[in-house]
mmCIF file of C-alpha atoms in Angstrom:
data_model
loop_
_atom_site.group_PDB
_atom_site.id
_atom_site.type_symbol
_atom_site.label_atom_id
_atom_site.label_comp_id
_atom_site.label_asym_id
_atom_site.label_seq_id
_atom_site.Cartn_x
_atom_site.Cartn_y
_atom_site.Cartn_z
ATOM 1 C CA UNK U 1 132.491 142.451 110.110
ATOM 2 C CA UNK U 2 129.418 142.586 107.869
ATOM 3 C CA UNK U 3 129.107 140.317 104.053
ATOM 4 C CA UNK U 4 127.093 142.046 102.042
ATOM 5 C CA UNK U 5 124.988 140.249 99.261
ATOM 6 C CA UNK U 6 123.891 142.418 96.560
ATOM 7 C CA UNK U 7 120.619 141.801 95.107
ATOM 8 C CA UNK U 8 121.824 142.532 91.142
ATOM 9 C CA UNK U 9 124.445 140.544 91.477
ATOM 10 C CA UNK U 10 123.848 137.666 88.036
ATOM 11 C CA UNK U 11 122.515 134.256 89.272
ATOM 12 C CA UNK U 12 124.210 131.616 88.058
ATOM 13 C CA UNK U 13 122.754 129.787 84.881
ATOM 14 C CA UNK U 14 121.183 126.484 85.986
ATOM 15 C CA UNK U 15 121.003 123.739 83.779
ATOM 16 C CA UNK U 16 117.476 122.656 83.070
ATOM 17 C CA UNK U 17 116.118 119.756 81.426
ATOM 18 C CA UNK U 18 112.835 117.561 80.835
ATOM 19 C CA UNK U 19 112.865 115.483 83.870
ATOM 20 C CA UNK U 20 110.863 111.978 84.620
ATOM 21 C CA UNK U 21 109.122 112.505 87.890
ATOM 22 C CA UNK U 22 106.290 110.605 89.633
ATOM 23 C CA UNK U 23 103.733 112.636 91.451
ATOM 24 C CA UNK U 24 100.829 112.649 93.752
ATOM 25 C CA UNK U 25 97.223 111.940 91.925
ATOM 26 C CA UNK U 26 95.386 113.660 95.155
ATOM 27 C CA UNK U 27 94.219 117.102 94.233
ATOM 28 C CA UNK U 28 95.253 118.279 97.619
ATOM 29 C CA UNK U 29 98.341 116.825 98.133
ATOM 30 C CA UNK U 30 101.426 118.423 96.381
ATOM 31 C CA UNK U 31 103.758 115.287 96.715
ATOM 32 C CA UNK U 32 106.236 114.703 93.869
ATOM 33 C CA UNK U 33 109.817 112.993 93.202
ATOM 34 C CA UNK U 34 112.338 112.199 90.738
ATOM 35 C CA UNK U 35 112.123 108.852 89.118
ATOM 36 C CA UNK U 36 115.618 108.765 89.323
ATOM 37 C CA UNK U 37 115.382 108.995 93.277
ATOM 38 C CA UNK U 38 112.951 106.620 93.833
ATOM 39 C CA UNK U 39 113.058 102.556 95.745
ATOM 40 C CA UNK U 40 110.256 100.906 94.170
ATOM 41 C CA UNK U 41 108.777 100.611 90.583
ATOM 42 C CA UNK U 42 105.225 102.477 91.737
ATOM 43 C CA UNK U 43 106.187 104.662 94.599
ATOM 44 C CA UNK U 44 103.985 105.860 97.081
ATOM 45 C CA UNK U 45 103.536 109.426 98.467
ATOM 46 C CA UNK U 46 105.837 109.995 101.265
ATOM 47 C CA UNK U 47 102.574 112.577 102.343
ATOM 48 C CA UNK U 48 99.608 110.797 101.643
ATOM 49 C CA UNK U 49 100.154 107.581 100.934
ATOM 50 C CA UNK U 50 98.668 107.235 97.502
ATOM 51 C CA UNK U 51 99.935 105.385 94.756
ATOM 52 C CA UNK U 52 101.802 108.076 92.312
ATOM 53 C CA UNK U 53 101.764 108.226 88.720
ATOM 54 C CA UNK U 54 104.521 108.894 86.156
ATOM 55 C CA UNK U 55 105.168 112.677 84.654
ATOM 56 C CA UNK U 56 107.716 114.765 83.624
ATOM 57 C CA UNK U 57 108.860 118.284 84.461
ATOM 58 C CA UNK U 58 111.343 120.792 83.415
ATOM 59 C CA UNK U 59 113.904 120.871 86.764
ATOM 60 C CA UNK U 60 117.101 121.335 87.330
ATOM 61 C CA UNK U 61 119.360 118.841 86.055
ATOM 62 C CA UNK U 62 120.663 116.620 89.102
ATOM 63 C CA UNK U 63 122.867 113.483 89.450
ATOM 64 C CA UNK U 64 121.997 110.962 91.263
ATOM 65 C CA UNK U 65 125.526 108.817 92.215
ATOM 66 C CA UNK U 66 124.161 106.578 94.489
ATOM 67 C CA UNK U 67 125.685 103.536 94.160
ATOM 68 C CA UNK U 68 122.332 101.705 95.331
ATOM 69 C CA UNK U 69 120.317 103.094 92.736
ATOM 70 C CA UNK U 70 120.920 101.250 89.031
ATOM 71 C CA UNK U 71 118.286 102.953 86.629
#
């Protein structure tokens, strides 16, 4: 038996909001992450290892329940 997925079907609304991210400062490296997902106070790029700097972006709204992570 075949499932067939309709492409007009509605997407589902996704919640979006202003997000605090840190990402890469290398021109040629696209690295980024939440803030909220992050170890360390200055993360580094998982890709390039330079030191990333503080932005926001409009993303998805996520949860992070970790019960390691206390920001």
């Amino acid at each position: 038996m075949y499932m067939h997925y309709s492409k007009k079907r509605p997407l589902e609304d996704v919640l979006q909001e202003q997000t605090a991210i840190w990402s890469c400062p290398n021109e040629n490296c696209k690295g980024w992450m939440r803030d909220n997902f992050t170890f360390s106070s200055t993360p580094i790029c998982s890709q390039c290892q330079a030191k990333m700097v503080k932005g926001e972006r409009m993303l998805a709204a996520v949860l992070n329940t970790s019960p390691i992570h206390s920001k």
